[in-house]
């Protein structure tokens, strides 16, 4: 456990370092231009520019800059937004609840549709239907997310006038963004689950359960699906990354506040502190989710718990 | 290697694959010689013809300044496909170079390179490319480089494992024993023998790259208007969803068709490689 925690901390530190290298070393004076324009307009005098540089610590030697920023980051301080002057960390946390909402909506829809397609596609006895259902997930990963969202708005908001196209409030406002963000995730879940269901259905135990008189449905849902769903849990990390990535396009499309829109906005205005806060905090969430999965997994699969204990015993001896 | 006849037969038997090849050929032709498909100007519009629906005169309709959407999609192919190819090239060359170095040199260099690759994979690829775009600035080339860098980790990993596999081959030992220098072994034996799976990965990445490049272009980080690019074309039609559905639908369908075709072709290549 300590080792896992250390690894998690190392990943977050690495994400910080990578974002520092990209954002503070690469840009030449992009940030400075931004600062100059924001503070004093395009007519900023050299003295003003120098003052801004000093304020942001851009004149210190790189090692010092890195050290200072890392120290601040460990206290949750990534600097102030170049655009608004607000605390970058605060901006990210303010945007978090709204993003969690659509990520949750997307996850629910993705599991329902992706899982549904995989289960039905492998269950049906009509070959054509199975092929049709199972061909949908590969199609889902090929569609541009930004376009899917627009088509949904076009049909359900403008033609049928069923659902709102914009906004953050209400359950109805969550449906279209949920579908948009959940589509690629659902497609991945569908593909992986269908594959592992097929593997399970080819196992000898299926024959035995059938021979003992269980119905096909019982075998499919009670045995194969249960066994196939467990490996799908390892996808949680991939799914979380996918949902997070999807927020950038989805929130922009539906004009919803959230981390994705904040990121798009920050990139647009080259707001370096905010971009870095988003990157490091997303690495943090990512690592936390994976840690939680690691902890839950042995509870669901007792064989793993046994292995861990044995390993621990061996290590302790 | 199947002969031409069996290859033709597989193509006839899977019309989907045939259509996919056709889509890619058309897209490439549009990128190289847009004049073949349309003689309308993609930049200068005819104000009298603004917001016309799709029809014989304008296959994909016209936009708010009277520009032919089909002409803009055709002329956008060059930039969009160039950015995609550049992105994959960056991933392929930089990723393979890192993997080759790590797998071949081993030791602390191996650890260093692989830790770097770990870090690249710790951040979701769209955030990584967005950070790179923030630093490098906007524009099609920068978007392509950003997408390329954000995808290179997989290439480095694959290349490294391939090199480690090939390195232990008898022919490599034989070459070493007969006095070939390491650099010669690397160029003549290790590289050609480890490249196959990496190239297949490159074709798989093409589809991903089309999507990522057009998404960044949709967000407004690509070419500056009025230069047409597939992603920014869709973005340009956003304000006209209720009145001019064709402005977003057709450019979007074009991206989807190209991605589907690329994925289908790369799957076929993958299966042939495995067979």
Coordinates of C-alpha atoms in Angstrom, one line a residue:
Chain A
X1 CA 0.0 0.0 0.0
X2 CA 2.8 2.5 0.9
X3 CA 4.4 1.6 -2.4
X4 CA 1.2 2.4 -4.3
X5 CA 0.8 5.7 -2.5
X6 CA 4.4 6.6 -3.3
X7 CA 3.8 5.7 -7.0
X8 CA 0.7 7.8 -7.0
X9 CA 2.6 10.8 -5.6
X10 CA 5.3 10.2 -8.2
X11 CA 2.8 10.4 -11.0
X12 CA 1.3 13.6 -9.8
X13 CA 4.8 15.1 -9.4
X14 CA 5.7 13.9 -12.9
X15 CA 2.6 15.5 -14.3
X16 CA 3.6 18.8 -12.6
X17 CA 7.1 18.6 -14.0
X18 CA 5.9 17.8 -17.5
X19 CA 3.4 20.7 -17.5
X20 CA 6.1 23.0 -16.1
X21 CA 8.5 22.0 -18.9
X22 CA 5.8 22.5 -21.5
X23 CA 4.2 25.6 -20.2
X24 CA 7.1 27.6 -18.7
X25 CA 10.0 26.5 -20.8
X26 CA 8.6 26.1 -24.3
X27 CA 6.6 29.2 -24.9
X28 CA 9.3 31.8 -25.4
X29 CA 7.4 34.9 -24.3
X30 CA 3.9 33.8 -25.1
X31 CA 2.9 34.1 -21.5
X32 CA 4.7 37.4 -21.2
X33 CA 2.9 38.8 -24.2
X34 CA -0.3 37.7 -22.6
X35 CA 0.6 39.3 -19.3
X36 CA 1.7 42.5 -21.0
X37 CA -1.5 42.7 -23.0
X38 CA -3.7 41.9 -20.0
X39 CA -2.0 44.4 -17.6
X40 CA -1.0 47.3 -19.7
X41 CA -2.5 46.8 -23.1
X42 CA -0.3 46.5 -26.1
X43 CA 1.4 49.7 -25.2
X44 CA 3.0 48.3 -22.0
X45 CA 6.2 50.0 -21.4
X46 CA 9.4 48.0 -20.9
X47 CA 9.3 49.0 -17.2
X48 CA 5.8 47.6 -16.8
X49 CA 6.7 44.4 -18.6
X50 CA 9.7 44.0 -16.3
X51 CA 7.4 44.5 -13.3
X52 CA 5.1 41.8 -14.5
X53 CA 8.0 39.5 -15.2
X54 CA 9.3 40.0 -11.7
X55 CA 5.8 39.5 -10.2
X56 CA 5.4 36.1 -11.9
X57 CA 9.0 35.2 -11.1
X58 CA 9.9 34.8 -14.7
X59 CA 13.4 36.3 -14.2
X60 CA 14.6 33.8 -11.6
X61 CA 16.9 31.0 -12.7
X62 CA 14.8 28.0 -14.0
X63 CA 15.7 25.8 -11.0
X64 CA 14.5 28.4 -8.6
X65 CA 11.3 29.0 -10.6
X66 CA 10.7 25.3 -10.6
X67 CA 11.3 24.9 -6.9
X68 CA 9.1 27.8 -6.0
X69 CA 6.3 26.6 -8.2
X70 CA 6.5 23.1 -7.0
X71 CA 6.5 24.2 -3.4
X72 CA 3.5 26.4 -4.0
X73 CA 1.8 23.5 -5.9
X74 CA 2.1 21.2 -3.0
X75 CA 0.1 23.8 -1.1
X76 CA -2.5 23.8 -3.8
X77 CA -1.3 27.1 -5.3
X78 CA -0.8 27.2 -9.0
X79 CA -0.8 31.0 -9.3
X80 CA -3.4 33.4 -10.4
X81 CA -5.3 33.3 -13.6
X82 CA -3.8 35.7 -16.1
X83 CA -7.2 36.6 -17.4
X84 CA -9.4 37.0 -14.3
X85 CA -6.8 37.3 -11.5
X86 CA -8.6 34.6 -9.6
X87 CA -6.8 31.7 -7.9
X88 CA -6.3 29.0 -10.5
X89 CA -7.0 26.1 -8.1
X90 CA -10.2 27.8 -6.9
X91 CA -11.4 28.1 -10.6
X92 CA -10.8 24.4 -11.1
X93 CA -12.7 23.4 -7.9
X94 CA -15.5 25.8 -8.7
X95 CA -15.9 24.1 -12.1
X96 CA -15.7 20.6 -10.7
X97 CA -19.3 20.0 -9.6
X98 CA -20.8 20.8 -12.9
X99 CA -18.3 18.6 -14.7
X100 CA -18.9 15.7 -12.3
X101 CA -22.6 16.0 -13.2
X102 CA -22.2 15.5 -16.9
X103 CA -19.4 12.9 -16.4
X104 CA -21.8 10.9 -14.2
X105 CA -24.6 11.3 -16.7
X106 CA -22.2 10.2 -19.5
X107 CA -21.0 7.2 -17.4
X108 CA -24.5 6.0 -16.7
X109 CA -25.6 6.3 -20.3
X110 CA -22.3 4.7 -21.5
X111 CA -22.7 1.7 -19.2
X112 CA -26.4 1.3 -20.1
X113 CA -25.9 1.5 -23.9
X114 CA -22.4 0.0 -24.2
X115 CA -23.3 -2.8 -21.8
X116 CA -26.7 -3.3 -23.3
X117 CA -25.4 -3.6 -26.8
X118 CA -22.7 -6.1 -25.7
X119 CA -25.2 -8.2 -23.7
X120 CA -27.9 -8.3 -26.4
X121 CA -25.5 -8.7 -29.2
X122 CA -24.0 -11.8 -27.7
X123 CA -27.4 -13.1 -26.4
X124 CA -29.6 -12.9 -29.5
X125 CA -29.9 -16.0 -31.6
X126 CA -30.4 -14.0 -34.8
X127 CA -27.0 -13.7 -36.3
X128 CA -27.8 -10.6 -38.3
X129 CA -29.1 -8.8 -35.3
X130 CA -26.0 -9.7 -33.2
X131 CA -23.8 -8.5 -36.0
X132 CA -25.7 -5.3 -36.3
X133 CA -25.7 -4.6 -32.5
X134 CA -22.0 -5.5 -32.2
X135 CA -21.0 -3.3 -35.2
X136 CA -22.3 -0.2 -33.4
X137 CA -19.5 0.3 -30.8
X138 CA -16.8 0.4 -33.5
X139 CA -19.0 3.0 -35.3
X140 CA -19.3 5.0 -32.1
X141 CA -15.5 5.5 -31.7
X142 CA -15.3 6.8 -35.3
X143 CA -17.8 9.7 -35.0
X144 CA -16.4 13.1 -34.1
X145 CA -17.8 14.0 -30.7
X146 CA -18.2 17.7 -31.5
X147 CA -20.3 16.8 -34.5
X148 CA -22.5 14.2 -32.7
X149 CA -23.3 16.9 -30.1
X150 CA -24.3 19.4 -32.9
X151 CA -26.5 16.8 -34.6
X152 CA -28.2 16.0 -31.3
X153 CA -28.9 19.7 -30.7
X154 CA -30.2 20.1 -34.3
X155 CA -32.6 17.2 -34.0
X156 CA -33.8 17.3 -30.4
X157 CA -33.6 21.1 -29.6
X158 CA -34.3 22.8 -32.9
X159 CA -36.4 20.3 -34.9
X160 CA -38.3 18.4 -32.2
X161 CA -38.0 21.1 -29.5
X162 CA -37.8 18.4 -26.8
X163 CA -34.6 19.2 -24.9
X164 CA -32.7 22.4 -24.2
X165 CA -29.6 23.1 -26.3
X166 CA -27.8 25.2 -23.7
X167 CA -27.5 25.8 -20.0
X168 CA -26.6 24.1 -16.8
X169 CA -29.8 23.8 -14.8
X170 CA -32.3 21.0 -14.7
X171 CA -32.2 17.3 -15.5
X172 CA -33.3 17.8 -19.1
X173 CA -30.3 20.0 -19.7
X174 CA -28.1 17.0 -18.8
X175 CA -29.4 14.5 -21.4
X176 CA -27.9 15.7 -24.6
X177 CA -24.4 16.5 -23.1
X178 CA -24.6 13.2 -21.3
X179 CA -25.1 11.3 -24.6
X180 CA -22.4 13.3 -26.3
X181 CA -19.8 12.7 -23.7
X182 CA -20.9 9.1 -23.1
X183 CA -20.8 8.0 -26.7
X184 CA -17.1 7.1 -27.1
X185 CA -16.9 5.8 -23.6
X186 CA -20.0 3.6 -24.2
X187 CA -18.4 2.4 -27.4
X188 CA -15.2 1.3 -25.5
X189 CA -17.3 -0.5 -22.8
X190 CA -19.3 -2.2 -25.5
X191 CA -16.3 -3.5 -27.3
X192 CA -14.5 -4.8 -24.3
X193 CA -17.5 -6.3 -22.6
X194 CA -18.6 -8.1 -25.8
X195 CA -15.2 -9.6 -26.2
X196 CA -15.0 -10.8 -22.6
X197 CA -18.6 -12.1 -22.8
X198 CA -17.6 -14.2 -25.8
X199 CA -14.6 -15.6 -24.0
X200 CA -16.8 -16.5 -21.0
X201 CA -19.5 -18.2 -23.2
X202 CA -16.8 -20.4 -24.7
X203 CA -15.7 -21.7 -21.3
X204 CA -16.5 -25.3 -20.3
X205 CA -18.5 -24.2 -17.3
X206 CA -21.2 -22.8 -19.6
X207 CA -21.8 -26.3 -21.0
X208 CA -22.0 -27.8 -17.5
X209 CA -24.5 -25.2 -16.3
X210 CA -26.6 -25.7 -19.4
X211 CA -26.4 -29.5 -19.0
X212 CA -27.6 -29.1 -15.4
X213 CA -30.7 -27.5 -16.8
X214 CA -30.2 -23.8 -16.4
X215 CA -31.9 -21.6 -18.9
X216 CA -29.8 -19.6 -21.5
X217 CA -30.8 -16.4 -19.8
X218 CA -29.6 -17.7 -16.5
X219 CA -26.3 -18.7 -17.9
X220 CA -25.9 -15.5 -19.8
X221 CA -26.8 -13.1 -17.0
X222 CA -26.1 -15.1 -13.9
X223 CA -22.8 -16.6 -14.9
X224 CA -21.2 -15.2 -18.0
X225 CA -22.0 -11.6 -17.4
X226 CA -20.9 -11.7 -13.8
X227 CA -17.5 -13.1 -14.8
X228 CA -17.1 -10.9 -17.8
X229 CA -18.0 -7.7 -15.9
X230 CA -15.1 -8.0 -13.5
X231 CA -12.3 -7.5 -16.0
X232 CA -14.3 -4.5 -17.4
X233 CA -13.6 -2.8 -14.1
X234 CA -9.9 -2.4 -15.1
X235 CA -11.3 0.0 -17.7
X236 CA -12.2 2.5 -15.0
X237 CA -9.0 4.5 -15.5
X238 CA -9.5 4.6 -19.3
X239 CA -13.1 5.5 -18.9
X240 CA -12.3 8.3 -16.5
X241 CA -9.7 9.8 -18.8
X242 CA -12.1 9.5 -21.7
X243 CA -14.9 11.3 -19.9
X244 CA -12.5 14.0 -18.7
X245 CA -11.2 14.5 -22.2
X246 CA -14.8 14.6 -23.6
X247 CA -15.7 17.5 -21.3
X248 CA -13.6 19.9 -23.3
X249 CA -15.6 19.5 -26.5
X250 CA -19.0 18.8 -24.8
X251 CA -19.0 21.7 -22.4
X252 CA -18.0 24.0 -25.1
X253 CA -20.7 22.7 -27.3
X254 CA -23.5 23.0 -24.8
X255 CA -22.1 26.2 -23.2
X256 CA -22.0 24.5 -19.8
X257 CA -19.6 25.7 -17.1
X258 CA -17.1 23.1 -16.1
X259 CA -13.5 22.0 -16.2
X260 CA -13.5 21.3 -20.0
X261 CA -14.8 24.7 -20.9
X262 CA -12.5 26.3 -18.4
X263 CA -9.6 24.5 -20.1
X264 CA -10.7 25.5 -23.6
X265 CA -11.0 29.1 -22.4
X266 CA -7.6 29.0 -20.7
X267 CA -5.9 27.6 -23.7
X268 CA -7.6 30.2 -25.9
X269 CA -6.2 33.0 -23.7
X270 CA -2.9 31.2 -23.0
X271 CA -3.7 31.3 -19.3
X272 CA -0.8 29.2 -18.2
X273 CA -1.6 29.0 -14.4
X274 CA -5.1 27.6 -15.1
X275 CA -3.9 25.1 -17.7
X276 CA -1.3 23.8 -15.3
X277 CA -3.8 23.6 -12.5
X278 CA -6.2 21.6 -14.7
X279 CA -3.4 19.2 -15.8
X280 CA -2.0 18.5 -12.3
X281 CA -5.4 18.2 -10.7
X282 CA -6.7 15.9 -13.4
X283 CA -3.6 13.7 -12.8
X284 CA -4.5 13.8 -9.1
X285 CA -8.1 12.6 -9.8
X286 CA -6.9 10.0 -12.2
X287 CA -4.4 8.6 -9.7
X288 CA -7.0 8.6 -6.9
X289 CA -9.6 6.8 -9.0
X290 CA -7.0 4.1 -9.9
X291 CA -6.0 3.8 -6.2
X292 CA -9.7 3.3 -5.2
X293 CA -10.1 0.7 -7.9
X294 CA -7.0 -1.1 -6.7
X295 CA -8.5 -1.2 -3.2
X296 CA -12.0 -2.3 -4.3
X297 CA -10.9 -5.0 -6.7
X298 CA -9.8 -7.6 -4.1
X299 CA -13.2 -7.2 -2.4
X300 CA -14.9 -8.1 -5.6
X301 CA -12.5 -10.9 -6.6
X302 CA -11.5 -12.9 -3.5
X303 CA -8.8 -14.7 -5.5
X304 CA -6.9 -11.4 -5.8
X305 CA -7.2 -10.7 -2.0
X306 CA -5.6 -14.1 -1.4
X307 CA -2.8 -13.3 -3.7
X308 CA -2.1 -9.9 -2.1
X309 CA -2.1 -11.4 1.4
X310 CA 0.3 -14.2 0.3
X311 CA 2.6 -11.6 -1.3
X312 CA 2.4 -9.5 1.8
X313 CA 3.2 -12.4 4.0
X314 CA 6.1 -13.4 1.7
X315 CA 7.4 -9.8 1.8
X316 CA 7.0 -9.6 5.6
X317 CA 8.8 -12.9 6.2
Chain B
X1 CA 2.0 -11.9 -49.6
X2 CA -1.3 -12.6 -51.4
X3 CA -1.2 -12.3 -55.2
X4 CA -3.3 -9.8 -57.0
X5 CA -6.2 -12.2 -57.7
X6 CA -6.8 -13.2 -54.1
X7 CA -6.5 -9.6 -53.1
X8 CA -9.2 -8.6 -55.6
X9 CA -11.3 -11.4 -54.4
X10 CA -11.1 -10.2 -50.7
X11 CA -12.0 -6.7 -51.9
X12 CA -15.1 -7.9 -53.8
X13 CA -16.2 -10.1 -50.9
X14 CA -16.1 -7.2 -48.5
X15 CA -17.7 -4.2 -50.1
X16 CA -17.2 -2.2 -46.9
X17 CA -13.4 -2.4 -47.4
X18 CA -13.8 -1.4 -51.1
X19 CA -15.8 1.7 -50.2
X20 CA -13.3 2.5 -47.5
X21 CA -10.4 2.5 -50.0
X22 CA -12.6 4.6 -52.4
X23 CA -13.3 7.2 -49.6
X24 CA -9.6 7.5 -48.8
X25 CA -8.6 7.8 -52.5
X26 CA -11.1 10.6 -53.0
X27 CA -10.0 12.4 -49.8
X28 CA -6.4 12.2 -50.9
X29 CA -7.2 13.4 -54.4
X30 CA -9.2 16.3 -52.9
X31 CA -6.2 17.2 -50.9
X32 CA -3.7 17.0 -53.8
X33 CA -5.9 18.4 -56.6
X34 CA -9.1 20.1 -55.3
X35 CA -9.7 21.4 -58.8
X36 CA -10.8 17.9 -59.9
X37 CA -13.9 18.1 -57.7
X38 CA -15.0 21.7 -57.8
X39 CA -14.3 25.0 -59.6
X40 CA -15.9 27.2 -57.0
X41 CA -13.9 29.5 -54.8
X42 CA -13.6 28.3 -51.2
X43 CA -12.7 31.7 -49.8
X44 CA -14.7 34.3 -51.8
X45 CA -18.4 33.9 -51.5
X46 CA -21.3 35.1 -53.7
X47 CA -23.4 37.2 -51.3
X48 CA -26.5 36.7 -53.5
X49 CA -26.3 33.0 -53.0
X50 CA -26.0 33.0 -49.2
X51 CA -27.5 30.2 -47.1
X52 CA -28.8 28.2 -50.0
X53 CA -29.8 24.6 -49.2
X54 CA -28.0 21.7 -50.8
X55 CA -29.0 21.2 -54.5
X56 CA -27.6 20.8 -58.0
X57 CA -25.8 24.1 -58.0
X58 CA -24.3 23.6 -54.5
X59 CA -24.0 20.0 -53.5
X60 CA -23.5 20.8 -49.8
X61 CA -25.3 24.2 -49.9
X62 CA -23.8 27.6 -49.1
X63 CA -22.8 29.4 -45.9
X64 CA -23.6 32.8 -44.5
X65 CA -21.4 34.6 -47.0
X66 CA -22.4 32.6 -50.0
X67 CA -19.4 30.3 -50.1
X68 CA -20.0 26.8 -51.5
X69 CA -19.7 24.4 -48.6
X70 CA -18.7 21.5 -50.8
X71 CA -15.8 23.6 -52.2
X72 CA -14.7 24.4 -48.7
X73 CA -14.8 20.8 -47.6
X74 CA -12.8 19.8 -50.7
X75 CA -10.2 22.6 -50.2
X76 CA -10.1 21.8 -46.5
X77 CA -8.9 18.3 -47.2
X78 CA -5.4 19.5 -47.8
X79 CA -4.9 21.1 -44.5
X80 CA -6.8 18.6 -42.4
X81 CA -5.1 15.6 -44.0
X82 CA -1.7 17.2 -43.9
X83 CA -2.2 17.9 -40.2
X84 CA -3.2 14.3 -39.6
X85 CA -0.2 12.9 -41.5
X86 CA 2.2 15.2 -39.7
X87 CA 0.7 14.2 -36.3
X88 CA 1.1 10.5 -37.0
X89 CA 4.6 11.1 -38.4
X90 CA 5.6 13.0 -35.2
X91 CA 4.3 10.1 -33.1
X92 CA 5.9 7.5 -35.4
X93 CA 9.4 9.0 -35.7
X94 CA 9.8 10.5 -32.2
X95 CA 8.1 7.5 -30.5
X96 CA 10.1 4.9 -32.5
X97 CA 13.3 6.8 -32.0
X98 CA 12.8 6.8 -28.2
X99 CA 11.7 3.2 -28.1
X100 CA 14.7 2.2 -30.3
X101 CA 17.1 4.0 -28.0
X102 CA 15.6 2.6 -24.9
X103 CA 15.4 -1.0 -26.1
X104 CA 18.8 -1.0 -27.8
X105 CA 20.9 0.9 -25.3
X106 CA 19.2 -0.5 -22.2
X107 CA 20.5 0.5 -18.7
X108 CA 19.9 3.9 -17.2
X109 CA 19.0 5.4 -20.6
X110 CA 16.2 2.8 -20.9
X111 CA 14.9 3.7 -17.5
X112 CA 15.0 7.4 -18.2
X113 CA 13.2 7.2 -21.5
X114 CA 10.6 4.8 -20.2
X115 CA 9.9 7.0 -17.1
X116 CA 9.4 9.9 -19.5
X117 CA 7.0 7.8 -21.5
X118 CA 5.1 6.9 -18.3
X119 CA 4.7 10.6 -17.5
X120 CA 3.3 11.3 -21.0
X121 CA 0.7 8.6 -20.4
X122 CA -0.2 9.9 -17.0
X123 CA -2.0 13.0 -18.5
X124 CA -5.0 12.4 -20.7
X125 CA -3.9 13.0 -24.3
X126 CA -6.3 15.8 -25.1
X127 CA -5.0 17.8 -22.0
X128 CA -1.4 17.1 -23.0
X129 CA -2.1 18.4 -26.6
X130 CA -4.0 21.4 -25.2
X131 CA -1.0 22.3 -23.0
X132 CA 1.3 22.0 -25.9
X133 CA -0.9 24.2 -28.0
X134 CA -1.0 26.8 -25.2
X135 CA 2.8 26.8 -25.3
X136 CA 3.5 26.6 -29.0
X137 CA 0.6 28.9 -30.1
X138 CA -2.3 28.2 -32.5
X139 CA -2.2 27.1 -36.0
X140 CA -2.5 23.8 -38.0
X141 CA 1.1 22.8 -37.7
X142 CA 1.2 23.4 -34.0
X143 CA -2.0 21.4 -33.5
X144 CA -0.5 18.6 -35.5
X145 CA 2.7 18.6 -33.5
X146 CA 0.7 18.7 -30.2
X147 CA -1.5 15.7 -31.2
X148 CA 1.6 13.9 -32.4
X149 CA 3.5 14.3 -29.1
X150 CA 0.4 13.4 -27.1
X151 CA 0.2 10.0 -28.9
X152 CA 3.9 9.1 -29.1
X153 CA 4.1 7.1 -25.8
X154 CA 2.4 4.0 -27.3
X155 CA 4.8 4.0 -30.2
X156 CA 7.8 4.2 -27.9
X157 CA 6.5 1.3 -25.8
X158 CA 5.8 -0.9 -28.8
X159 CA 9.1 -0.1 -30.5
X160 CA 11.0 -0.9 -27.3
X161 CA 9.3 -4.3 -26.9
X162 CA 9.9 -5.1 -30.6
X163 CA 13.6 -4.2 -30.3
X164 CA 14.0 -6.3 -27.2
X165 CA 12.3 -9.2 -29.0
X166 CA 14.4 -8.9 -32.2
X167 CA 17.7 -8.2 -30.3
X168 CA 17.8 -11.7 -29.0
X169 CA 17.4 -13.2 -32.5
X170 CA 20.1 -15.6 -33.8
X171 CA 20.7 -13.4 -36.9
X172 CA 21.5 -10.4 -34.7
X173 CA 24.0 -12.5 -32.8
X174 CA 25.4 -13.8 -36.0
X175 CA 25.8 -10.3 -37.4
X176 CA 27.6 -9.2 -34.2
X177 CA 29.8 -12.3 -34.2
X178 CA 30.8 -11.6 -37.8
X179 CA 32.1 -8.2 -36.7
X180 CA 29.3 -5.8 -37.7
X181 CA 29.3 -2.7 -35.6
X182 CA 26.2 -2.1 -33.3
X183 CA 25.1 0.8 -35.5
X184 CA 25.2 -1.4 -38.6
X185 CA 23.2 -4.1 -36.8
X186 CA 20.7 -1.6 -35.6
X187 CA 20.1 -0.1 -39.1
X188 CA 20.3 -3.3 -41.1
X189 CA 18.8 -6.0 -38.8
X190 CA 17.0 -4.7 -35.8
X191 CA 15.1 -1.7 -37.3
X192 CA 13.7 -3.4 -40.4
X193 CA 12.6 -6.4 -38.3
X194 CA 10.8 -4.4 -35.6
X195 CA 9.2 -1.9 -37.9
X196 CA 6.2 -4.0 -39.0
X197 CA 3.9 -3.8 -35.9
X198 CA 4.9 -0.2 -35.4
X199 CA 3.7 0.7 -38.9
X200 CA 0.4 -1.1 -38.3
X201 CA 0.0 1.0 -35.1
X202 CA 0.6 4.1 -37.3
X203 CA -2.3 3.2 -39.5
X204 CA -4.5 2.6 -36.4
X205 CA -3.4 6.0 -35.0
X206 CA -4.4 7.7 -38.3
X207 CA -8.1 7.5 -37.4
X208 CA -7.5 8.8 -33.9
X209 CA -5.4 11.6 -35.2
X210 CA -8.1 12.8 -37.7
X211 CA -10.5 13.0 -34.8
X212 CA -8.1 14.8 -32.4
X213 CA -6.9 17.3 -35.1
X214 CA -10.4 18.1 -36.1
X215 CA -11.5 18.5 -32.5
X216 CA -8.8 21.0 -31.8
X217 CA -9.6 22.8 -35.0
X218 CA -13.3 22.8 -34.0
X219 CA -12.3 24.4 -30.7
X220 CA -10.6 27.2 -32.7
X221 CA -6.9 26.3 -32.2
X222 CA -6.2 25.4 -35.8
X223 CA -6.1 27.5 -39.0
X224 CA -7.3 31.1 -38.9
X225 CA -10.5 31.8 -40.8
X226 CA -11.3 32.0 -43.7
X227 CA -8.9 29.2 -44.4
X228 CA -11.1 26.0 -44.6
X229 CA -10.3 23.1 -42.2
X230 CA -12.8 20.3 -41.5
X231 CA -13.1 21.0 -37.8
X232 CA -13.4 24.7 -38.1
X233 CA -16.0 24.3 -40.9
X234 CA -18.2 22.5 -38.4
X235 CA -17.5 25.2 -35.8
X236 CA -18.4 27.9 -38.4
X237 CA -21.9 26.3 -38.9
X238 CA -22.6 26.3 -35.1
X239 CA -24.5 29.6 -35.2
X240 CA -26.7 28.4 -38.0
X241 CA -27.9 25.1 -36.6
X242 CA -31.6 26.1 -36.8
X243 CA -31.5 27.6 -40.2
X244 CA -28.7 26.0 -42.2
X245 CA -28.2 22.4 -41.0
X246 CA -26.1 21.6 -44.0
X247 CA -23.2 23.8 -42.8
X248 CA -22.4 21.5 -40.0
X249 CA -23.8 18.2 -41.2
X250 CA -21.7 17.7 -44.4
X251 CA -18.3 18.7 -43.0
X252 CA -19.0 16.5 -40.0
X253 CA -20.1 13.6 -42.2
X254 CA -16.9 14.0 -44.2
X255 CA -14.7 13.6 -41.0
X256 CA -16.8 10.6 -39.9
X257 CA -16.5 8.9 -43.3
X258 CA -12.7 9.4 -43.4
X259 CA -12.3 8.1 -39.9
X260 CA -14.5 5.1 -40.5
X261 CA -12.6 4.3 -43.8
X262 CA -9.2 4.7 -42.1
X263 CA -10.3 2.3 -39.3
X264 CA -11.7 -0.2 -41.7
X265 CA -8.5 -0.2 -43.8
X266 CA -6.2 -0.4 -40.8
X267 CA -8.1 -3.3 -39.4
X268 CA -7.8 -5.1 -42.8
X269 CA -4.0 -4.4 -42.8
X270 CA -3.8 -5.6 -39.2
X271 CA -5.6 -8.9 -40.0
X272 CA -3.4 -9.5 -43.1
X273 CA -0.4 -8.9 -41.0
X274 CA -1.6 -11.5 -38.5
X275 CA -2.6 -14.1 -41.1

